Coordinates of C-alpha atoms in Angstrom, one line a residue:
Chain A
M1 CA -39.6 34.0 -2.0
A2 CA -39.7 37.4 -0.6
E3 CA -36.4 35.6 1.7
K4 CA -34.4 33.9 0.2
F5 CA -33.1 31.9 3.2
I6 CA -30.7 29.2 1.8
S7 CA -29.6 30.2 -2.2
L8 CA -27.8 27.7 -4.4
E9 CA -26.6 30.1 -7.4
G10 CA -25.6 28.5 -10.3
I11 CA -23.6 26.1 -9.0
A12 CA -21.8 23.0 -11.0
K13 CA -20.0 20.1 -10.3
R14 CA -17.7 19.0 -13.0
Y15 CA -14.9 16.2 -12.7
P16 CA -11.7 15.2 -14.7
A17 CA -12.7 12.5 -16.9
P18 CA -9.5 10.2 -18.4
G19 CA -8.3 11.3 -21.4
G20 CA -8.4 15.1 -20.6
A21 CA -12.2 15.5 -20.7
T22 CA -14.3 16.4 -17.6
T23 CA -17.7 14.6 -16.5
T24 CA -20.4 17.2 -15.4
I25 CA -22.3 16.1 -12.8
F26 CA -24.3 19.2 -13.1
E27 CA -24.2 22.4 -14.2
N28 CA -26.1 25.9 -13.5
L29 CA -28.7 24.6 -9.8
W30 CA -30.5 27.5 -8.6
L31 CA -32.6 26.2 -5.7
A32 CA -33.9 28.5 -3.1
M33 CA -34.8 28.0 0.6
N34 CA -36.9 29.8 2.7
R35 CA -36.5 29.8 6.7
G36 CA -38.5 27.0 8.8
E37 CA -38.7 25.2 5.2
F38 CA -38.3 21.3 5.2
T39 CA -37.1 20.6 1.4
C40 CA -36.5 16.7 0.3
V41 CA -34.7 16.4 -2.6
I42 CA -35.2 13.4 -4.6
G43 CA -34.1 11.6 -7.6
H44 CA -32.1 8.1 -8.9
S45 CA -28.6 7.8 -7.5
G46 CA -25.8 8.9 -9.4
C47 CA -27.7 12.5 -9.7
G48 CA -25.2 14.3 -7.5
K49 CA -28.0 14.5 -4.7
T50 CA -25.4 13.7 -2.3
T51 CA -22.7 16.0 -4.0
V52 CA -25.2 19.1 -4.2
L53 CA -25.9 17.9 0.3
N54 CA -22.2 17.5 0.3
I55 CA -21.5 21.6 -1.4
L56 CA -24.1 22.8 1.1
A57 CA -22.5 21.4 4.3
G58 CA -19.4 23.2 2.7
L59 CA -17.5 19.5 3.0
D60 CA -17.3 19.8 -0.9
A61 CA -17.0 23.1 -3.1
P62 CA -18.6 23.7 -5.9
T63 CA -16.4 23.9 -9.4
E64 CA -18.7 27.1 -10.3
G65 CA -21.5 29.3 -8.2
T66 CA -21.9 29.9 -4.9
V67 CA -23.8 29.1 -2.0
I68 CA -25.6 31.9 0.0
V69 CA -27.1 31.2 3.8
D70 CA -28.8 33.9 5.5
N71 CA -27.2 37.2 3.0
L72 CA -23.4 35.3 3.1
A73 CA -21.3 33.2 0.7
I74 CA -20.3 29.6 2.8
E75 CA -17.2 29.5 3.0
G76 CA -16.4 25.9 3.8
P77 CA -18.4 23.6 7.0
S78 CA -19.9 25.8 9.5
L79 CA -21.5 24.7 13.2
D80 CA -25.0 26.3 11.3
R81 CA -24.8 23.8 9.4
A82 CA -25.4 20.8 11.2
V83 CA -25.5 17.4 9.2
I84 CA -27.1 14.3 9.7
F85 CA -25.4 11.5 7.6
Q86 CA -26.2 8.7 6.0
G87 CA -23.9 6.4 7.5
H88 CA -24.7 7.5 11.4
S89 CA -20.7 8.3 11.8
L90 CA -20.6 8.8 15.3
L91 CA -16.9 8.5 17.2
P92 CA -17.3 5.3 18.2
W93 CA -14.7 5.6 21.3
R94 CA -17.1 8.2 23.1
T95 CA -20.4 7.2 24.7
V96 CA -23.7 8.9 23.4
M97 CA -23.2 11.4 25.7
G98 CA -19.7 12.0 24.4
N99 CA -20.7 12.3 21.2
V100 CA -23.4 14.8 21.7
A101 CA -21.1 17.1 23.8
Y102 CA -18.4 16.7 21.5
A103 CA -20.6 18.7 19.5
V104 CA -21.9 21.0 21.6
S105 CA -18.4 21.9 23.1
S106 CA -16.9 22.5 20.0
K107 CA -19.8 24.9 19.3
W108 CA -19.6 26.8 22.4
R109 CA -15.6 26.3 23.2
R110 CA -16.2 28.6 26.4
W111 CA -18.8 26.6 28.3
S112 CA -18.3 24.1 31.2
A113 CA -18.2 20.8 31.4
A114 CA -21.8 21.1 33.6
Q115 CA -23.1 24.0 30.9
V116 CA -21.9 21.3 27.9
R117 CA -24.0 18.5 29.6
T118 CA -27.2 19.8 30.4
Q119 CA -27.0 21.2 26.7
A120 CA -26.4 17.3 25.6
Q121 CA -29.1 16.1 27.9
K122 CA -31.5 18.4 26.7
F123 CA -31.8 16.9 23.2
I124 CA -31.1 13.0 24.6
D125 CA -33.9 13.8 25.7
L126 CA -35.4 15.1 22.6
V127 CA -34.6 12.1 21.0
G128 CA -36.2 9.5 23.6
L129 CA -32.2 8.2 24.3
T130 CA -32.7 9.0 28.6
G131 CA -31.2 6.4 29.9
S132 CA -28.8 5.3 27.4
E133 CA -26.1 8.8 28.1
H134 CA -23.1 6.6 28.9
K135 CA -23.8 3.0 26.1
H136 CA -21.2 4.1 23.2
P137 CA -22.6 3.4 19.4
A138 CA -21.7 -0.2 19.3
E139 CA -24.3 -0.8 22.0
L140 CA -27.2 1.1 20.2
S141 CA -29.6 -0.6 17.5
G142 CA -29.2 1.3 14.0
G143 CA -32.1 3.5 14.7
M144 CA -31.3 4.5 18.0
K145 CA -27.6 5.1 16.3
Q146 CA -29.5 7.8 14.4
R147 CA -31.6 9.1 17.1
V148 CA -28.0 10.0 19.0
G149 CA -27.1 11.3 14.9
I150 CA -30.0 13.5 15.0
A151 CA -29.3 14.7 18.8
R152 CA -25.4 16.0 17.9
A153 CA -26.4 17.9 14.5
L154 CA -29.9 19.1 16.5
S155 CA -27.9 20.3 20.0
I156 CA -25.4 22.8 18.6
Q157 CA -29.0 24.6 17.3
P158 CA -28.1 25.2 13.7
K159 CA -29.4 27.3 10.8
M160 CA -30.2 24.3 9.3
M161 CA -30.4 20.4 9.1
L162 CA -29.1 18.9 6.3
M163 CA -29.5 15.3 5.7
D164 CA -28.2 12.4 3.6
E165 CA -30.7 9.9 3.4
P166 CA -30.4 9.8 7.1
F167 CA -33.2 6.5 7.1
S168 CA -32.6 4.4 4.2
A169 CA -30.3 1.9 6.6
L170 CA -33.1 1.2 8.8
D171 CA -35.5 -1.2 8.5
A172 CA -39.6 0.0 8.1
L173 CA -40.5 0.4 11.4
T174 CA -37.8 2.1 13.1
R175 CA -38.1 4.6 9.9
G176 CA -41.4 5.3 10.8
T177 CA -40.8 6.2 14.0
L178 CA -37.9 8.1 13.3
Q179 CA -39.6 9.7 10.5
D180 CA -42.1 11.3 13.5
E181 CA -40.1 12.4 15.6
V182 CA -38.0 14.1 12.7
R183 CA -41.1 16.2 11.8
R184 CA -41.9 16.3 15.5
I185 CA -38.5 17.9 16.4
C186 CA -39.2 20.4 13.1
Q187 CA -42.2 21.7 13.5
E188 CA -41.3 22.3 17.3
T189 CA -37.7 24.0 16.2
G190 CA -39.1 25.7 12.8
Q191 CA -35.9 24.2 11.5
T192 CA -34.9 24.8 8.1
T193 CA -33.8 21.0 6.6
F194 CA -32.6 19.9 3.3
M195 CA -33.0 16.2 3.4
I196 CA -32.2 14.1 0.4
T197 CA -33.9 10.7 0.2
H198 CA -35.1 8.0 -2.9
D199 CA -37.8 7.3 -0.3
V200 CA -41.6 9.3 -2.0
D201 CA -43.4 8.3 0.6
E202 CA -41.0 10.2 3.4
A203 CA -40.7 12.9 1.5
I204 CA -44.7 13.3 0.7
Y205 CA -44.7 12.8 4.9
L206 CA -41.7 15.1 6.0
A207 CA -41.3 18.1 2.9
D208 CA -42.7 21.4 2.5
R209 CA -41.1 21.0 -0.7
I210 CA -40.0 18.3 -3.3
V211 CA -37.3 19.0 -5.6
L212 CA -37.4 16.9 -8.8
M213 CA -33.7 15.8 -9.8
T214 CA -33.4 13.7 -13.8
N215 CA -30.3 11.4 -14.0
G216 CA -26.7 12.2 -13.6
P217 CA -24.7 13.3 -15.4
G218 CA -25.8 16.9 -16.2
A219 CA -28.5 16.8 -13.9
V220 CA -31.1 19.7 -13.2
M221 CA -33.6 20.4 -10.8
A222 CA -37.1 19.6 -12.8
E223 CA -39.5 21.0 -10.6
I224 CA -40.2 22.3 -7.6
V225 CA -43.5 20.2 -6.2
E226 CA -45.1 22.1 -3.5
N227 CA -46.8 19.1 -1.5
P228 CA -50.3 20.2 -1.3
L229 CA -51.0 18.0 2.1
P230 CA -51.5 20.0 5.1
K231 CA -49.3 21.3 7.6
E232 CA -50.9 18.8 10.7
R233 CA -50.8 15.5 8.8
E234 CA -50.5 11.6 10.4
R235 CA -48.1 9.3 8.8
T236 CA -50.9 6.4 9.0
E237 CA -53.3 8.9 7.5
I238 CA -51.9 10.7 5.0
H239 CA -52.3 7.5 2.2
K240 CA -56.1 8.6 2.7
H241 CA -56.0 12.0 2.0
P242 CA -57.5 13.1 -1.8
L243 CA -54.6 15.0 -2.7
Y244 CA -52.1 11.7 -1.7
Y245 CA -52.2 9.5 -4.6
A246 CA -51.9 12.3 -7.4
V247 CA -48.6 14.0 -5.3
R248 CA -47.5 10.2 -5.1
N249 CA -48.5 9.8 -8.3
H250 CA -46.8 12.8 -10.0
I251 CA -43.1 11.9 -8.4
I252 CA -43.5 8.2 -9.5
D253 CA -44.2 9.3 -12.8
F254 CA -41.2 11.3 -12.7
L255 CA -38.8 8.7 -11.2
V256 CA -39.2 6.1 -14.0
T257 CA -39.8 8.0 -16.9
R258 CA -39.5 11.4 -16.9
S259 CA -36.4 12.1 -14.7
R260 CA -34.4 10.1 -18.1
T261 CA -36.5 12.3 -20.7
F262 CA -36.7 15.6 -19.3
V263 CA -33.8 17.1 -20.9
S264 CA -34.1 16.1 -24.1
Q265 CA -37.8 17.4 -24.0
T266 CA -37.0 20.2 -22.4
P267 CA -34.2 22.0 -24.2
D268 CA -36.1 25.8 -23.7
F269 CA -35.8 24.7 -19.4
D270 CA -34.2 27.9 -17.5
P271 CA -32.8 26.4 -14.5
R272 CA -33.3 29.9 -12.4
R273 CA -36.7 29.7 -13.2
V274 CA -37.6 25.8 -11.6
P275 CA -40.9 25.0 -12.3
V276 CA -43.0 24.8 -9.2
V277 CA -45.9 22.6 -9.5
R278 CA -48.7 21.6 -7.2
P279 CA -50.2 18.0 -8.4
G280 CA -53.8 17.8 -8.3
V281 CA -54.4 21.3 -7.1
D282 CA -53.6 22.8 -10.4
G283 CA -53.3 21.5 -13.8
P284 CA -55.0 18.1 -15.4
P285 CA -54.4 14.9 -13.1
L286 CA -52.4 12.1 -14.4
D287 CA -53.9 9.2 -16.2
P288 CA -54.5 6.8 -12.9
D289 CA -54.1 3.7 -15.2
S290 CA -50.6 4.4 -16.8
T291 CA -49.2 5.4 -13.5
V292 CA -50.5 2.0 -11.1
I293 CA -48.9 0.1 -14.0
R294 CA -45.8 1.8 -13.5
L295 CA -45.9 1.9 -10.0
A296 CA -46.4 -2.4 -9.8
S297 CA -43.2 -2.5 -12.1
L298 CA -41.0 -0.3 -9.0
G299 CA -42.4 -2.5 -6.8
H300 CA -43.9 0.2 -4.6
Chain B
M1 CA -17.6 -25.0 27.5
A2 CA -15.2 -21.8 27.7
R3 CA -14.3 -22.5 31.5
S4 CA -13.4 -26.6 30.3
L5 CA -11.4 -25.1 27.6
T6 CA -9.3 -23.5 29.2
F7 CA -8.6 -25.9 31.7
R8 CA -8.2 -28.5 28.9
A9 CA -5.7 -26.2 27.3
A10 CA -3.8 -25.9 30.8
F11 CA -3.8 -29.8 31.8
V12 CA -1.8 -30.4 28.0
S13 CA 0.3 -27.4 28.4
I14 CA 1.4 -28.7 32.1
L15 CA 1.8 -32.7 30.4
I16 CA 4.3 -30.6 27.9
F17 CA 6.0 -29.4 30.3
A18 CA 6.4 -32.1 32.1
A19 CA 7.0 -34.3 29.0
F20 CA 10.0 -32.0 27.9
I21 CA 11.4 -31.9 31.8
L22 CA 11.7 -35.6 31.9
A23 CA 13.2 -35.9 28.3
W24 CA 15.6 -32.9 28.9
H25 CA 16.7 -34.7 32.4
L26 CA 16.7 -38.5 30.7
S27 CA 19.0 -37.0 28.5
T28 CA 21.1 -35.2 30.7
R29 CA 21.2 -37.7 33.3
G30 CA 23.8 -40.6 31.3
T31 CA 27.2 -40.4 31.4
S32 CA 30.2 -41.5 28.8
A33 CA 32.5 -43.5 28.8
V34 CA 36.1 -41.8 30.7
Q35 CA 39.2 -41.5 29.5
Q36 CA 42.6 -43.2 31.9
M37 CA 44.2 -40.1 33.2
D38 CA 46.6 -38.6 35.6
P39 CA 44.8 -38.4 39.0
E40 CA 47.1 -34.6 39.3
Y41 CA 45.4 -34.0 35.6
A42 CA 41.6 -35.3 37.4
K43 CA 41.9 -32.8 39.8
L44 CA 42.3 -30.1 37.1
M45 CA 39.8 -31.4 35.3
G46 CA 35.3 -30.9 35.7
I47 CA 33.1 -34.0 36.1
T48 CA 32.1 -33.9 32.8
A49 CA 36.0 -34.9 32.3
T50 CA 36.5 -37.4 35.3
Q51 CA 33.1 -38.5 35.4
G52 CA 32.2 -38.3 32.5
K53 CA 28.8 -36.3 33.0
S54 CA 27.3 -34.7 30.3
A55 CA 28.2 -30.5 30.1
M56 CA 24.6 -29.6 29.2
P57 CA 23.1 -28.9 32.8
G58 CA 19.9 -31.2 33.5
P59 CA 17.0 -29.4 34.6
L60 CA 17.4 -29.8 38.4
D61 CA 20.9 -27.8 37.9
V62 CA 19.0 -25.3 36.2
G63 CA 15.8 -24.7 38.8
Q64 CA 19.0 -25.0 41.5
K65 CA 20.6 -22.8 39.7
L66 CA 17.5 -20.1 38.8
W67 CA 16.5 -20.8 43.0
E68 CA 20.1 -19.3 43.9
H69 CA 19.1 -15.8 41.6
L70 CA 16.1 -15.3 42.5
K71 CA 16.9 -15.7 46.3
R72 CA 19.9 -13.4 45.8
P73 CA 19.0 -11.3 42.0
F74 CA 20.7 -7.8 43.5
Y75 CA 24.0 -8.6 44.9
D76 CA 26.9 -6.7 43.0
N77 CA 30.6 -8.6 43.4
G78 CA 31.9 -6.2 40.7
P79 CA 32.4 -6.3 37.5
N80 CA 31.7 -9.8 36.1
D81 CA 29.6 -10.9 39.0
K82 CA 26.5 -8.8 39.7
G83 CA 22.6 -10.3 40.3
V84 CA 20.7 -11.6 36.9
G85 CA 18.6 -8.9 38.8
I86 CA 20.9 -5.8 38.5
Q87 CA 21.9 -7.2 35.0
L88 CA 17.9 -7.1 33.8
A89 CA 17.4 -4.2 34.7
F90 CA 20.5 -2.7 33.3
S91 CA 19.0 -3.6 29.3
I92 CA 15.3 -2.7 30.9
A93 CA 16.5 0.6 31.2
R94 CA 18.5 0.9 28.3
V95 CA 15.3 -1.0 25.9
A96 CA 13.3 1.5 28.0
L97 CA 15.5 5.1 27.2
G98 CA 16.0 4.1 23.7
Y99 CA 12.1 3.4 23.1
L100 CA 10.8 6.3 24.7
L101 CA 12.9 8.3 22.8
A102 CA 11.8 6.7 19.7
V103 CA 8.1 7.1 20.8
L104 CA 8.5 10.8 21.0
V105 CA 10.3 10.6 17.5
A106 CA 8.1 8.2 15.7
I107 CA 4.7 8.8 16.9
P108 CA 4.7 12.8 15.3
I109 CA 6.7 11.9 12.4
G110 CA 3.9 9.0 12.1
F111 CA 1.5 11.7 12.5
L112 CA 2.9 14.0 9.8
I113 CA 3.4 11.3 7.1
G114 CA 0.0 10.5 7.9
M115 CA -1.6 13.5 7.4
S116 CA 0.0 15.3 4.8
P117 CA 1.0 13.1 1.6
L118 CA 3.5 15.7 0.3
M119 CA 5.3 14.9 3.3
S120 CA 3.8 10.8 2.7
R121 CA 5.7 10.5 -0.2
A122 CA 8.7 12.2 0.4
L123 CA 10.0 10.2 3.3
D124 CA 8.8 7.1 1.9
P125 CA 12.6 6.6 0.1
F126 CA 14.2 7.2 3.4
I127 CA 12.3 5.0 5.2
Q128 CA 11.9 2.3 2.8
V129 CA 15.8 2.2 3.0
L130 CA 16.3 2.4 6.6
K131 CA 13.9 0.0 7.5
P132 CA 15.5 -3.1 6.6
I133 CA 19.1 -2.4 8.0
S134 CA 19.8 -4.1 11.0
P135 CA 20.2 -2.0 14.2
L136 CA 23.3 -4.0 14.4
A137 CA 24.5 -2.1 11.4
W138 CA 24.3 1.0 12.9
M139 CA 26.7 0.2 16.2
P140 CA 29.9 1.0 14.5
L141 CA 29.0 3.9 13.4
A142 CA 27.1 4.8 17.2
L143 CA 30.4 4.1 18.3
Y144 CA 32.3 6.1 16.8
T145 CA 30.0 9.2 16.9
I146 CA 28.3 9.4 20.2
K147 CA 32.1 7.8 21.9
D148 CA 29.5 5.8 24.7
S149 CA 28.7 1.9 24.4
S150 CA 26.1 2.6 26.7
L151 CA 24.3 5.9 25.1
S152 CA 25.3 3.4 21.5
A153 CA 23.1 0.2 22.7
I154 CA 20.1 3.0 23.5
F155 CA 20.6 4.7 20.2
V156 CA 20.7 1.2 18.6
I157 CA 17.4 0.0 20.8
F158 CA 16.2 4.1 19.4
I159 CA 16.5 3.2 16.1
C160 CA 15.0 -0.7 15.8
S161 CA 11.9 0.6 17.8
L162 CA 11.4 3.5 15.2
W163 CA 10.4 2.2 11.9
P164 CA 7.3 -0.3 13.1
M165 CA 5.4 3.0 15.4
M166 CA 6.0 5.1 13.0
I167 CA 4.2 3.4 10.0
N168 CA 1.8 2.2 11.7
T169 CA 1.5 5.3 13.4
A170 CA 1.1 7.0 9.3
F171 CA -0.5 4.1 8.3
G172 CA -3.3 4.4 11.0
V173 CA -3.6 8.3 10.9
A174 CA -3.9 8.0 6.8
S175 CA -7.0 5.4 7.1
V176 CA -8.9 7.4 9.6
R177 CA -12.2 7.1 8.7
K178 CA -13.6 9.9 6.3
E179 CA -16.8 10.3 7.9
W180 CA -15.5 11.1 12.0
L181 CA -13.1 13.8 10.4
N182 CA -16.0 15.4 8.2
V183 CA -17.6 15.0 11.2
A184 CA -15.1 17.4 13.3
R185 CA -15.1 19.2 9.8
T186 CA -19.0 20.7 10.4
L187 CA -18.1 20.8 13.9
E188 CA -15.2 23.8 13.2
V189 CA -13.0 21.8 15.0
G190 CA -9.1 22.8 14.6
T191 CA -6.6 21.0 13.7
L192 CA -5.0 20.6 17.0
R193 CA -8.4 19.3 18.6
R194 CA -9.0 17.2 15.5
A195 CA -5.6 15.3 16.2
F196 CA -6.4 15.2 19.9
T197 CA -10.2 14.5 19.4
V198 CA -10.3 12.4 15.9
I199 CA -7.4 10.6 14.8
L200 CA -5.3 10.1 17.9
P201 CA -8.7 7.6 19.0
A202 CA -9.3 6.5 16.2
A203 CA -5.6 5.2 15.2
A204 CA -4.7 4.4 18.6
P205 CA -5.9 0.7 18.2
T206 CA -3.6 0.6 15.7
I207 CA -0.4 2.8 16.4
V208 CA -0.6 0.3 19.8
T209 CA 0.0 -2.4 18.1
G210 CA 2.8 -0.7 16.2
M211 CA 4.6 0.2 19.7
R212 CA 3.8 -3.5 20.8
I213 CA 6.0 -5.2 17.6
S214 CA 9.1 -2.4 17.9
I215 CA 9.1 -3.2 22.4
G216 CA 9.3 -6.5 21.0
I217 CA 12.3 -6.3 18.5
A218 CA 13.6 -3.4 21.0
W219 CA 13.8 -6.4 23.6
L220 CA 15.3 -8.7 21.1
V221 CA 18.1 -6.5 19.7
I222 CA 19.2 -5.7 23.0
V223 CA 20.5 -9.0 24.4
A224 CA 22.3 -8.8 21.2
A225 CA 23.9 -5.1 21.7
E226 CA 25.2 -5.9 24.6
M227 CA 27.0 -8.8 23.6
L228 CA 28.9 -6.0 21.6
V229 CA 28.9 -3.5 24.1
G230 CA 29.7 -5.9 27.2
G231 CA 29.7 -4.6 30.3
T232 CA 26.5 -4.3 32.1
G233 CA 23.0 -5.9 30.8
I234 CA 21.2 -9.4 30.6
G235 CA 22.6 -9.9 27.1
Y236 CA 26.1 -9.2 28.4
F237 CA 25.8 -11.8 30.9
V238 CA 24.9 -14.0 28.6
W239 CA 27.9 -13.8 26.8
N240 CA 30.2 -13.9 29.9
E241 CA 28.4 -16.8 31.6
W242 CA 29.6 -19.1 28.2
N243 CA 33.2 -17.3 28.7
N244 CA 33.2 -19.0 31.8
L245 CA 31.9 -22.3 30.7
S246 CA 28.5 -22.3 32.8
I247 CA 25.2 -23.2 30.6
T248 CA 23.1 -23.1 33.6
N249 CA 23.9 -19.7 34.1
V250 CA 23.1 -19.2 30.4
I251 CA 19.9 -21.4 30.2
N252 CA 18.7 -19.5 33.0
A253 CA 19.4 -16.1 31.4
I254 CA 17.6 -17.3 28.0
L255 CA 14.4 -18.0 30.6
L256 CA 14.3 -15.3 32.0
I257 CA 15.1 -13.0 28.9
G258 CA 11.1 -14.4 27.6
L259 CA 9.7 -14.0 30.8
V260 CA 10.9 -9.9 30.9
G261 CA 9.9 -10.0 27.1
M262 CA 6.2 -11.8 27.3
V263 CA 5.6 -9.3 30.5
L264 CA 6.5 -6.5 28.4
D265 CA 4.8 -7.7 25.6
Q266 CA 1.1 -8.6 27.5
V267 CA 2.0 -5.0 29.1
L268 CA 1.3 -3.7 25.6
A269 CA -1.3 -6.1 25.0
F270 CA -3.4 -4.3 27.8
A271 CA -2.4 -1.2 26.3
G272 CA -4.1 -1.7 23.2
R273 CA -7.0 -3.8 24.7
M274 CA -7.9 0.2 26.6
V275 CA -7.4 1.9 23.7
T276 CA -9.3 -0.6 21.3
F277 CA -13.0 0.9 20.1
P278 CA -15.8 -1.7 19.2
E279 CA -17.4 -1.0 16.7

């Protein structure tokens, strides 16, 4: 943690509830991310993952606390933080080129049209959409739309990328291909990435660190799982890695039971010192039998 | 299949038209009993009285008169005898002027209402009260304040075109998808650029729908307004021909009013197709 590139400092989000009370989605969240790191947040629906991402993006303001990016407290959205939305949210009246160029010309306002096109083309090529520049989003498949979303986010060369379940609406095959692409691009560009998912395998494949969030309201970041798998990993091979099931079982175990019970069972939890765990590397291994049963009941 | 459907629909349309013309021709052809009258007096009377011919013209009379109008649409023999082309041009010019003024006022105000919940609530009571007022009810007030009948007609067109456009613009602007606005926000797009590059294209289909409703209403109202203010215009022409007891001309005017209205509507429908985006 020598260099805290991005830091959530005690953020909270509360909404007024009927009857003058307030509902606390989460409070006192602390998280630091390093430059070039891929962080995944995993947790059940309603735990406030998307709210955390929106706060990071600047689209939503925390009720308490601040977010520091590169030593500056953020104030609203910024071109430094590109968002890949869950729904691709492309502008349907613009072509693929138009959508990417819109982002490019928003970042570099003095650029000539030719410069904007060159930059946009570079990233359209990067996500493998060469030849589809003049298509409108309605003519593209779900996976291609999400590729445009990725190209748009990358084209402004942000300091960090924020992804809100970017592949959840895609079929398994397309999802796999896009995961490969994102991993390749992030490794090539050294992009700092914050991603929300509830796909455990996706998190293990992509992330360097996986943040486990308990159920809301009153969600906390319970643990940070440091991914023990080697940096060079293949999507089709990772399940053969000796540590793969230790990580996977640890996360699923958390999602199935501990996400509910964690807060009540850990009264002395210090949100500023979230424990970092490396399943399979340190600590006793989990009981494999119990996890297998839970796996079956989860439908994974 | 689609082609044959179009063909069959056209066939049925022609059939209906032919049946209508035939029924019209048959019902106006007949003569009724003729009163006995003094020949001197009969000379003063038209064929309706002397030969029992129906006062309602048949399709052939109307067609013949229409051909005359179309051959010489722009003649001008003084205040009460101008070609239908001139009369229609006056009406279209009034509608265009009033309508364009309404566009210039309604779309910016609609934007304001759509973007600001405060202004939306603040202006709502005024719009609710002003919207249902028949545009012709403004006429005396317009005549008194403007003191010019032609400008008053333009004002009436302005006021009746205003509301559908304003309400549709406000609705279109207010219902621009949040995700598109968020895209603009994360790209740090300024307010003005956002209005033109995100909100305007997103709301354009709704805005043009409002404009289409407005042009329809404006064309409906101009006829009535010109009947009141007189002088020129197709509405005045209808009333003048009624005073001349020329039902043939009245029917011709009705036909032309319908055709021009259709053209205006189709122009806006085309504009609507231009700005619609598939999702």
